[in-house]
PDB file of C-alpha atoms in Angstrom:
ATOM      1  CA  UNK A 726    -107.961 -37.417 -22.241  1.00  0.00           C
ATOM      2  CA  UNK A 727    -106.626 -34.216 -23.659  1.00  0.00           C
ATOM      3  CA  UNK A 728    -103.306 -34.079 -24.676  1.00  0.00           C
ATOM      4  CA  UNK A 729    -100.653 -31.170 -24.297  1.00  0.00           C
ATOM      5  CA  UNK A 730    -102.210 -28.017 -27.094  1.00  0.00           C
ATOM      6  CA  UNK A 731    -100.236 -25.308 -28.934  1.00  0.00           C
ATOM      7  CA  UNK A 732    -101.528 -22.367 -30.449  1.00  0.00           C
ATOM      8  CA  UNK A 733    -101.063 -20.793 -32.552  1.00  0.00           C
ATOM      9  CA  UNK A 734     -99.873 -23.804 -34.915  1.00  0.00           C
ATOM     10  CA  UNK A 735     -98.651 -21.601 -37.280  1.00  0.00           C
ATOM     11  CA  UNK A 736     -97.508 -17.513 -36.664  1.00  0.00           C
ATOM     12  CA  UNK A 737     -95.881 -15.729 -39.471  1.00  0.00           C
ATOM     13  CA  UNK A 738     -94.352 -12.479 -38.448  1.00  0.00           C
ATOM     14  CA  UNK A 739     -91.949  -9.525 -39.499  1.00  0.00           C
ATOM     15  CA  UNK A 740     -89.016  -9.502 -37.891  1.00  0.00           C
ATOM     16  CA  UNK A 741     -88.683  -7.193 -35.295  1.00  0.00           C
ATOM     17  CA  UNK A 742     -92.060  -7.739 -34.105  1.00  0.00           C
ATOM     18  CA  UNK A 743     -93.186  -9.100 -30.916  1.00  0.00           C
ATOM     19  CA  UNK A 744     -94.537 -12.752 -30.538  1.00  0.00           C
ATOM     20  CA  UNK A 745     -96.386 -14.458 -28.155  1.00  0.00           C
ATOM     21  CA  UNK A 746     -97.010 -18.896 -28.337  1.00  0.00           C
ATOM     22  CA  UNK A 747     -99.470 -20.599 -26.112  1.00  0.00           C
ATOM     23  CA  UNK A 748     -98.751 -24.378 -24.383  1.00  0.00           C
ATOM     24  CA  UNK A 749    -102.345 -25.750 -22.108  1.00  0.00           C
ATOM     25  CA  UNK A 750    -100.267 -28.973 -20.418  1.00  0.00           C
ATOM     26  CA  UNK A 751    -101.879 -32.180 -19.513  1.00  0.00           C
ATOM     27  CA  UNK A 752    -104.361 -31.292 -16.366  1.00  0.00           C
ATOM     28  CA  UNK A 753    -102.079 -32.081 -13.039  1.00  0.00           C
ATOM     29  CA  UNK A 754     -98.980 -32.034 -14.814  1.00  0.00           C
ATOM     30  CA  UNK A 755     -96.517 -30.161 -12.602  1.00  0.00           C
ATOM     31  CA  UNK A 756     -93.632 -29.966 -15.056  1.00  0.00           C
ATOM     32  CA  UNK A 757     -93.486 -28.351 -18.169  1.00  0.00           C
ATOM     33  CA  UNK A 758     -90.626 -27.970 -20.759  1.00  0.00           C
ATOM     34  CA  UNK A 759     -90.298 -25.619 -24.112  1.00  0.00           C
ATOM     35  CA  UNK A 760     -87.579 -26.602 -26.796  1.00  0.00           C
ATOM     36  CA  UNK A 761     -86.851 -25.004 -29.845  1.00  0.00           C
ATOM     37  CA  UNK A 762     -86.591 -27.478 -33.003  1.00  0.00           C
ATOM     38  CA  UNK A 763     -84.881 -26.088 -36.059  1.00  0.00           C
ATOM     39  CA  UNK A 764     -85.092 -28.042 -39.571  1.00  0.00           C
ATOM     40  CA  UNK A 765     -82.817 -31.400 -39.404  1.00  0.00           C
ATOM     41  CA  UNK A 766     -82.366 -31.113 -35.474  1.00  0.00           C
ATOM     42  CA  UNK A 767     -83.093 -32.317 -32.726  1.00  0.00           C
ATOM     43  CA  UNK A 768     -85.287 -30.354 -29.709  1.00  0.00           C
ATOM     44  CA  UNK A 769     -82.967 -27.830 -28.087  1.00  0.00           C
ATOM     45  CA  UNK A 770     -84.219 -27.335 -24.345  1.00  0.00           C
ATOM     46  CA  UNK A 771     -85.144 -23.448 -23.480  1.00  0.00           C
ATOM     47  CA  UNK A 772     -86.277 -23.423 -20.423  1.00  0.00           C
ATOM     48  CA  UNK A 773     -87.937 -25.740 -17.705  1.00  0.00           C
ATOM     49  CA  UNK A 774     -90.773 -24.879 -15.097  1.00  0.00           C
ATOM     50  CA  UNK A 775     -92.115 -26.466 -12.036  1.00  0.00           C
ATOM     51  CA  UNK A 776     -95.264 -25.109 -10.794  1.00  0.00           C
ATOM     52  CA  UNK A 777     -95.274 -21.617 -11.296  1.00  0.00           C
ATOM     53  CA  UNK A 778     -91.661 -21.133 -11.308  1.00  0.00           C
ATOM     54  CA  UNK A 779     -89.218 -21.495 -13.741  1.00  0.00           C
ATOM     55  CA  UNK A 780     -86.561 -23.764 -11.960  1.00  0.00           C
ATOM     56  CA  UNK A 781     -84.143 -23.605 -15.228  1.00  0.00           C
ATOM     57  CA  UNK A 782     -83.617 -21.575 -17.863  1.00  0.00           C
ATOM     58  CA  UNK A 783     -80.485 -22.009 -19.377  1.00  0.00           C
ATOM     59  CA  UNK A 784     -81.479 -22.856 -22.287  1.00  0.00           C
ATOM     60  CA  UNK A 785     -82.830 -19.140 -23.500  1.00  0.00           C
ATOM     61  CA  UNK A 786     -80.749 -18.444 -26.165  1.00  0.00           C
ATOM     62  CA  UNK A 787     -81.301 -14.351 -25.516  1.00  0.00           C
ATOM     63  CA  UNK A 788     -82.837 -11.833 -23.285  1.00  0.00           C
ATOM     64  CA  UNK A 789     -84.939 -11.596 -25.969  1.00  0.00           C
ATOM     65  CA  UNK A 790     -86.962 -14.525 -24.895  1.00  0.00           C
ATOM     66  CA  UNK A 791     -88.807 -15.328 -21.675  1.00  0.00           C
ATOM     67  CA  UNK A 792     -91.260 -17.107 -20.647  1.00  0.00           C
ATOM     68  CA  UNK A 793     -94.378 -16.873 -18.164  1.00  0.00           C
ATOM     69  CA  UNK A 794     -96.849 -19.721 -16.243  1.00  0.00           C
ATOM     70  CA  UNK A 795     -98.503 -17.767 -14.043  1.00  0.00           C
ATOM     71  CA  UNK A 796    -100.885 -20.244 -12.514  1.00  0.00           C
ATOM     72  CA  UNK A 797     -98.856 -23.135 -13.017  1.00  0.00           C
ATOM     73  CA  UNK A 798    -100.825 -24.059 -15.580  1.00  0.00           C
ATOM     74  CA  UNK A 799    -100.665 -22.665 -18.938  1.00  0.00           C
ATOM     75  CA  UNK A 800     -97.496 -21.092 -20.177  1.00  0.00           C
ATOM     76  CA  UNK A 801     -96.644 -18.383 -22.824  1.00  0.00           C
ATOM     77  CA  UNK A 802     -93.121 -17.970 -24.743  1.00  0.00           C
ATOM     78  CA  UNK A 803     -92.545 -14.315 -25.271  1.00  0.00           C
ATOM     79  CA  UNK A 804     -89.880 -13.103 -28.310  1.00  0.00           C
ATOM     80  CA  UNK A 805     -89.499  -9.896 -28.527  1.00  0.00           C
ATOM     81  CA  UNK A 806     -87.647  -8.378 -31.613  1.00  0.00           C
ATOM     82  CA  UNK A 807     -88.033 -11.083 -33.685  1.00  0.00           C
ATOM     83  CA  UNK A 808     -84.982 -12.180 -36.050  1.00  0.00           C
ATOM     84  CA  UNK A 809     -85.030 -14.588 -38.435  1.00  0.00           C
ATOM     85  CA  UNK A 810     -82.873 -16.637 -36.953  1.00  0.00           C
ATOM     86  CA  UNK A 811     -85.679 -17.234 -34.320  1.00  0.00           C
ATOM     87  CA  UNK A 812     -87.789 -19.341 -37.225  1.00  0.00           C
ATOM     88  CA  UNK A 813     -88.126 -22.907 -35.695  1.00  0.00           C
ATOM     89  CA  UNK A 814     -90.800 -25.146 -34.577  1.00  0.00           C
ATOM     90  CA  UNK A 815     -91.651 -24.225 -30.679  1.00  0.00           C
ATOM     91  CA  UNK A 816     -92.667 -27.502 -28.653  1.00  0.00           C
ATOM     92  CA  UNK A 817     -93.687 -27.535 -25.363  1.00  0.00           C
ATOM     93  CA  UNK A 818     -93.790 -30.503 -23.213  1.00  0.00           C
ATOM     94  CA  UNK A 819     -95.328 -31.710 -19.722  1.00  0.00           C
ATOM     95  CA  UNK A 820     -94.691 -34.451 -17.447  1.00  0.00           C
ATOM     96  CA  UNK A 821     -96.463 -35.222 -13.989  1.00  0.00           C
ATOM     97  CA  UNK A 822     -93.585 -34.185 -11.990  1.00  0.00           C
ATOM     98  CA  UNK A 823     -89.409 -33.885 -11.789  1.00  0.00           C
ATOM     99  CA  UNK A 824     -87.333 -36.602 -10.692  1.00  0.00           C
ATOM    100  CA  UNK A 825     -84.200 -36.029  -8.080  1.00  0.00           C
ATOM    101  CA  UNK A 826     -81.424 -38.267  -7.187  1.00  0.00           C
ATOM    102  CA  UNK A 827     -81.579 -41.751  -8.469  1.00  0.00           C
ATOM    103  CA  UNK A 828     -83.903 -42.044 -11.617  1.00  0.00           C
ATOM    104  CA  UNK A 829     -87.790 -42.964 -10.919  1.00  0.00           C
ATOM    105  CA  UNK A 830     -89.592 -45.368 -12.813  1.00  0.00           C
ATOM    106  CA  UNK A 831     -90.928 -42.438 -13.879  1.00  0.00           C
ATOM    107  CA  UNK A 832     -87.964 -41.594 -15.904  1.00  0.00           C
ATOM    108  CA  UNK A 833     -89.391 -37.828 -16.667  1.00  0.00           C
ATOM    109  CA  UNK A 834     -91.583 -39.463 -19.484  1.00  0.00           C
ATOM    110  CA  UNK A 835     -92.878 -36.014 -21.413  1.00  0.00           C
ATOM    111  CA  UNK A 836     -95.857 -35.738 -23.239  1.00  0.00           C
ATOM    112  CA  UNK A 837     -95.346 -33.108 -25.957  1.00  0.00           C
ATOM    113  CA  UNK A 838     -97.443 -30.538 -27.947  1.00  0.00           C
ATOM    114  CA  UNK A 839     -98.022 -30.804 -31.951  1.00  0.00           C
ATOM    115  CA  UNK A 840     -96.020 -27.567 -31.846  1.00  0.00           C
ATOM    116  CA  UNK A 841     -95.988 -23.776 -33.301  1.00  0.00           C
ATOM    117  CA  UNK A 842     -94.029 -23.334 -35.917  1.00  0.00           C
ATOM    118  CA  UNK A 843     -92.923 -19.611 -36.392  1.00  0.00           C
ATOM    119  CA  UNK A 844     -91.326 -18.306 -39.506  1.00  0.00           C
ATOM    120  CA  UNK A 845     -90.112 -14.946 -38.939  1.00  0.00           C
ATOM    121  CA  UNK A 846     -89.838 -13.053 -42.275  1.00  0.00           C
TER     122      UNK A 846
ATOM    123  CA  UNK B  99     -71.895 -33.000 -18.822  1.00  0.00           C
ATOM    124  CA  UNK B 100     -74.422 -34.938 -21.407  1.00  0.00           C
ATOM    125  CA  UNK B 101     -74.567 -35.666 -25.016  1.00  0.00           C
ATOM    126  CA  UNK B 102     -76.466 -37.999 -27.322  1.00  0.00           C
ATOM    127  CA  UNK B 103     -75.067 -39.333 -31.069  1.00  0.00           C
ATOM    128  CA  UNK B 104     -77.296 -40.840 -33.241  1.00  0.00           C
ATOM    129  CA  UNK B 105     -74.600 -42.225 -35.621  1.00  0.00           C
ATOM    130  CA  UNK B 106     -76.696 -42.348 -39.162  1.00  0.00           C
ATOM    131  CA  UNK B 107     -79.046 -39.335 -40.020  1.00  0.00           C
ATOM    132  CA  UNK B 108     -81.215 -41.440 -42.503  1.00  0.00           C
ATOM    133  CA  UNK B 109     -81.445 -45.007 -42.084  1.00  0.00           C
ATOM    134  CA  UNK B 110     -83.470 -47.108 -45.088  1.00  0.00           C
ATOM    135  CA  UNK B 111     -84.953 -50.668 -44.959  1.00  0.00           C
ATOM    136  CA  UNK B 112     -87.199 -52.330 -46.936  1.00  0.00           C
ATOM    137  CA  UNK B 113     -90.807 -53.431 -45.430  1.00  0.00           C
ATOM    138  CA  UNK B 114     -90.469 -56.761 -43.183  1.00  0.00           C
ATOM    139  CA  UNK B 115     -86.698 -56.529 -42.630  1.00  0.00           C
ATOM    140  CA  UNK B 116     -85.347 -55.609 -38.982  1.00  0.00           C
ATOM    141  CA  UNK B 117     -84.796 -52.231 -38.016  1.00  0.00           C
ATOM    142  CA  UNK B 118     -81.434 -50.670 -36.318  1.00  0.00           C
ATOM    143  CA  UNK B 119     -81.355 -46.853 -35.094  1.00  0.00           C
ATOM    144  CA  UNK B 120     -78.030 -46.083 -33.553  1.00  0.00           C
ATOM    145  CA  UNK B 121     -77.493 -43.712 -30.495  1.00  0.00           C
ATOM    146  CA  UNK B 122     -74.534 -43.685 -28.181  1.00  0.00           C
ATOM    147  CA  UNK B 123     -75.096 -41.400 -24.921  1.00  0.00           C
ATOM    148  CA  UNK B 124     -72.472 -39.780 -22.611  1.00  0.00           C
ATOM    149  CA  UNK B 125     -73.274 -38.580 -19.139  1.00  0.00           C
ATOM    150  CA  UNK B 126     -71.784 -37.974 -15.810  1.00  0.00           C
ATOM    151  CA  UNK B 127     -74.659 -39.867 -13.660  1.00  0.00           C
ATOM    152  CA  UNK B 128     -76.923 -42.707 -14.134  1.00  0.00           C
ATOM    153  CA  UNK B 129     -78.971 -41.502 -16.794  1.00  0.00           C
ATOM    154  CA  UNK B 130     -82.707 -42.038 -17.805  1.00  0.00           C
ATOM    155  CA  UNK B 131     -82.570 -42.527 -21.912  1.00  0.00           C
ATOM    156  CA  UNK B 132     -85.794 -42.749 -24.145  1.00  0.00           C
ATOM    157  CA  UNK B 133     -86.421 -42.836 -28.082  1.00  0.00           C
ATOM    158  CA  UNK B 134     -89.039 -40.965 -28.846  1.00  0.00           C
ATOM    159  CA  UNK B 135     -90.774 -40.999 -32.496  1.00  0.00           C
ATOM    160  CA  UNK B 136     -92.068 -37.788 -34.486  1.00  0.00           C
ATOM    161  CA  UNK B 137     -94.585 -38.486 -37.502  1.00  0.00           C
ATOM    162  CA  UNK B 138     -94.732 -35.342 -39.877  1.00  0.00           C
ATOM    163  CA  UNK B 139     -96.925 -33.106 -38.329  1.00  0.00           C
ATOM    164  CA  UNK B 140     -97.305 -34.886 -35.417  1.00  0.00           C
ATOM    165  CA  UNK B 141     -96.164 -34.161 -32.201  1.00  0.00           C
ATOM    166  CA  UNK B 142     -93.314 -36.387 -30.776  1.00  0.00           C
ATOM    167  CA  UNK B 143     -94.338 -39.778 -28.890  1.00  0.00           C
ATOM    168  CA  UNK B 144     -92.486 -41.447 -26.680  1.00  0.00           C
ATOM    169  CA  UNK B 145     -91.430 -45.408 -27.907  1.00  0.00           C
ATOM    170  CA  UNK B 146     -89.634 -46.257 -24.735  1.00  0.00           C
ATOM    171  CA  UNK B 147     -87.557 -45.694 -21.934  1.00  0.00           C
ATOM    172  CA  UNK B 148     -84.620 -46.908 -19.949  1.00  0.00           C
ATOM    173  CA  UNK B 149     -84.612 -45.590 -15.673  1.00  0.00           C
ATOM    174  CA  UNK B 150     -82.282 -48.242 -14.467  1.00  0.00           C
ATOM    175  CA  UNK B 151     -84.601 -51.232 -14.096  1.00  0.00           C
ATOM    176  CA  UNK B 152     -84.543 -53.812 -17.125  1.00  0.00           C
ATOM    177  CA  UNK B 153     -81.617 -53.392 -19.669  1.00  0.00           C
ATOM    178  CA  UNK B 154     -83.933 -54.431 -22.262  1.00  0.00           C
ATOM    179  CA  UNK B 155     -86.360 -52.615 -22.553  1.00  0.00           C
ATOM    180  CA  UNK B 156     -89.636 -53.176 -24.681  1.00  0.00           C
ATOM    181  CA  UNK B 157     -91.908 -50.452 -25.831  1.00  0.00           C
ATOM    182  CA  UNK B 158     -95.108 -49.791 -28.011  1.00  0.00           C
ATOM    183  CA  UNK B 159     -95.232 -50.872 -31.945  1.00  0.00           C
ATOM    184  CA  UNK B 160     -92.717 -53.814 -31.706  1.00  0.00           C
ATOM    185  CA  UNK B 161     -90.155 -51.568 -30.931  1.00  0.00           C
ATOM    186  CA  UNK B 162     -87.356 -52.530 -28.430  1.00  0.00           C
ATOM    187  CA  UNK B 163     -84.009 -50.938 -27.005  1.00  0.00           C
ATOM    188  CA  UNK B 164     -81.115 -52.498 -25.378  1.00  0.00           C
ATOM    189  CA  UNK B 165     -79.250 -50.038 -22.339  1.00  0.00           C
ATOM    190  CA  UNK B 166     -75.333 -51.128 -22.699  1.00  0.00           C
ATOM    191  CA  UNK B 167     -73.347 -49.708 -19.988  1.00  0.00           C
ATOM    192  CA  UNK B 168     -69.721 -50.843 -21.224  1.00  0.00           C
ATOM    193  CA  UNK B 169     -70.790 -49.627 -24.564  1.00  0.00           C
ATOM    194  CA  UNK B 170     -72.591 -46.061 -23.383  1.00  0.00           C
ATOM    195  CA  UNK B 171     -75.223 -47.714 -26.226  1.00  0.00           C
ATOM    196  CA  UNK B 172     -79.024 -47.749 -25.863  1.00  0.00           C
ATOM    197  CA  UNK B 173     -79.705 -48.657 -29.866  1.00  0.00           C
ATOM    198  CA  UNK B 174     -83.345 -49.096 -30.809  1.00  0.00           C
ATOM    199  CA  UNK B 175     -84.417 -52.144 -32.781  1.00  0.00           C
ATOM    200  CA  UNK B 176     -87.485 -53.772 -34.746  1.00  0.00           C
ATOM    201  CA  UNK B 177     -87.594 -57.610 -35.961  1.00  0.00           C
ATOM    202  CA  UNK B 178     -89.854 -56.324 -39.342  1.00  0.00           C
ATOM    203  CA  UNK B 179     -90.457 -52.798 -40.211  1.00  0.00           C
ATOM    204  CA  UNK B 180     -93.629 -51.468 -41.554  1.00  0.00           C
ATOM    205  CA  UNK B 181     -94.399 -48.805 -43.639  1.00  0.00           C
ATOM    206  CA  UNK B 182     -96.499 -46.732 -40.954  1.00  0.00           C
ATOM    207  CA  UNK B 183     -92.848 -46.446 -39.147  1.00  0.00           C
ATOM    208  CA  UNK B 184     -91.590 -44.560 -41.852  1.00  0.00           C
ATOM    209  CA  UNK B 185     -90.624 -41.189 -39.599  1.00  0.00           C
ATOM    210  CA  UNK B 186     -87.859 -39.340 -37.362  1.00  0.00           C
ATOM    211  CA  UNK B 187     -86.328 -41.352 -34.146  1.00  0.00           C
ATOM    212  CA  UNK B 188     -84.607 -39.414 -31.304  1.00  0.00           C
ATOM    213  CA  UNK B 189     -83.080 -40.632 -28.773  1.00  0.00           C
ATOM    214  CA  UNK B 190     -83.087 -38.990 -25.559  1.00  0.00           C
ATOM    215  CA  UNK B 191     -80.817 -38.626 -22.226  1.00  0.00           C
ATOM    216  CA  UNK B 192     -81.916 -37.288 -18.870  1.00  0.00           C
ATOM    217  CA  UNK B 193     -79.508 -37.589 -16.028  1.00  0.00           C
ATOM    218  CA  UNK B 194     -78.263 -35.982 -12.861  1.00  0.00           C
ATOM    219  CA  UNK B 195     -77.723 -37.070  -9.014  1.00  0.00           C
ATOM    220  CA  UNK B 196     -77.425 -35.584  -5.645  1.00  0.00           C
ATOM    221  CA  UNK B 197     -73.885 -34.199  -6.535  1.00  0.00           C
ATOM    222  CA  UNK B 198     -75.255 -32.766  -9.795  1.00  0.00           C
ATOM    223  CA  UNK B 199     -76.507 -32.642 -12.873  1.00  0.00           C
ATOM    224  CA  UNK B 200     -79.927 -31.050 -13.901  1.00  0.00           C
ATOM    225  CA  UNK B 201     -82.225 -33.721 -15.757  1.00  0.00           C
ATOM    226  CA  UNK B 202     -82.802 -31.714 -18.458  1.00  0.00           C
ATOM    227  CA  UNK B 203     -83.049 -33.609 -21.308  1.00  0.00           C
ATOM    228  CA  UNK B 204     -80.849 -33.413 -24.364  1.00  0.00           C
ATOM    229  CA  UNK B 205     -82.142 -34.840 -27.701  1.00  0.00           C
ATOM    230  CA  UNK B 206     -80.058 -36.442 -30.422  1.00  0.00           C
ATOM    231  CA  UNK B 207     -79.990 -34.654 -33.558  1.00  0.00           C
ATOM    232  CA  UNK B 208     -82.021 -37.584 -35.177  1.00  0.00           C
ATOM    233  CA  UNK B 209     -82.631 -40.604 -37.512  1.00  0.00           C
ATOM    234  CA  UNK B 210     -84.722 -40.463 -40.105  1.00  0.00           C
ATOM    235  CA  UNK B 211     -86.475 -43.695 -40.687  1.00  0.00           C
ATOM    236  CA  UNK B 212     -87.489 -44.443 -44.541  1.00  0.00           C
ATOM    237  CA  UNK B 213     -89.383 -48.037 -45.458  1.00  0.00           C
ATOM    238  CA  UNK B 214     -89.297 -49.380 -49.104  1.00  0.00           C
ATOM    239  CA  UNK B 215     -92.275 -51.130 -50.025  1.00  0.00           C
TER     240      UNK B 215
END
């Protein structure tokens, strides 16, 4: 089956424009995740949703960025007044659904995107 | 609180030889810890995972990981390496409970896998 899409896969901008990046999750999946990955680093978490709500996000570096998923399916990660700091590689992630308490034998396995990587000039 | 280290940034081996990828974890609750492998320009894939069942824990391509409680180690290992494994490892914690803690995951910084021929 299809597998979590990004688009753009690449978006070159000046900085202080605005930016918008585009994650379709895996059909069903409740759960979906956007990190930031910077060269020689790991994923940093931004921000979490379930369903149409974002249930965490903690991880927005700014008020700069938010993030929409409207229908609780696709979601879009908005930057405004791009810096060039904001350069990374944007992944977005799904899972079926969000564990509680003890850990499931689902374990919150995520399926990730190929990612969009963003170089803001 | 949670934190992964993956204790060696590039680790080399030739082809055929086992394979060893470090990562320690700290966390308040039981945690859920996965490696997960990212070809260039390829979107990350998940090798295998650790939710409190098994403490050894097989996953896809030969690899396997061992979940060490005393040691807070979950390090991933191969017998004989291949050249097609040649990429980044991360390793992965998720954790939280009824008292706390959010599940959001937190990544190692990673290990970058090169294979001589």
């Amino acid at each position: 089956g299809a597998g979590v899409s990004q688009t753009p896969s690449n978006k070159v901008t000046e900085k202080g424009k605005y930016v918008e990046l585009r994650c379709d999750p895996i059909s069903g999946h409740t759960a979906l995740y956007w990190y930031r990955q910077s060269l020689g680093q790991g994923p940093e978490f931004l921000i979490y949703f379930q369903g149409t709500g974002a249930a965490d996000d903690s991880g927005l570096p700014n008020d700069r960025f938010f993030a929409v998923r409207p229908e609780g399916s696709v979601s879009t990660l908005k930057i405004q007044r791009t810096e060039r700091g904001d350069s990374a590689v944007y992944l977005c992630a799904s899972s079926l659904t969000r564990t509680s308490g003890i850990p499931s034998r689902y374990g919150d396995e995520q399926f990730f995107g190929p990612g969009t990587r963003l170089t803001v000039l | 609180a949670q934190s992964v280290t993956q204790l060696d940034s590039h680790v080399s081996v030739s082809e055929g030889t086992p394979v060893l990828l470090r990562c320690n974890y700290s966390s308040s609750y039981s945690p859920s810890l996965f490696w997960y492998v990212q070809h260039p320009n390829k979107g990350l894939q998940l090798l295998l995972k650790y939710t409190s069942a098994a403490t050894l824990v097989k996953g896809i391509n030969g690899f396997e990981a061992e979940f060490k409680k005393s040691e807070t180690s979950f390090h991933l290992t191969k017998p004989s390496a291949h050249m097609s494994d040649a990429a980044e490892y991360f390793c992965v914690v998720s954790a939280g409970g009824i008292s706390g803690g959010s599940y959001i995951p937190t990544f190692g910084r990673g290990t970058s896998l090169i294979v001589h021929p």
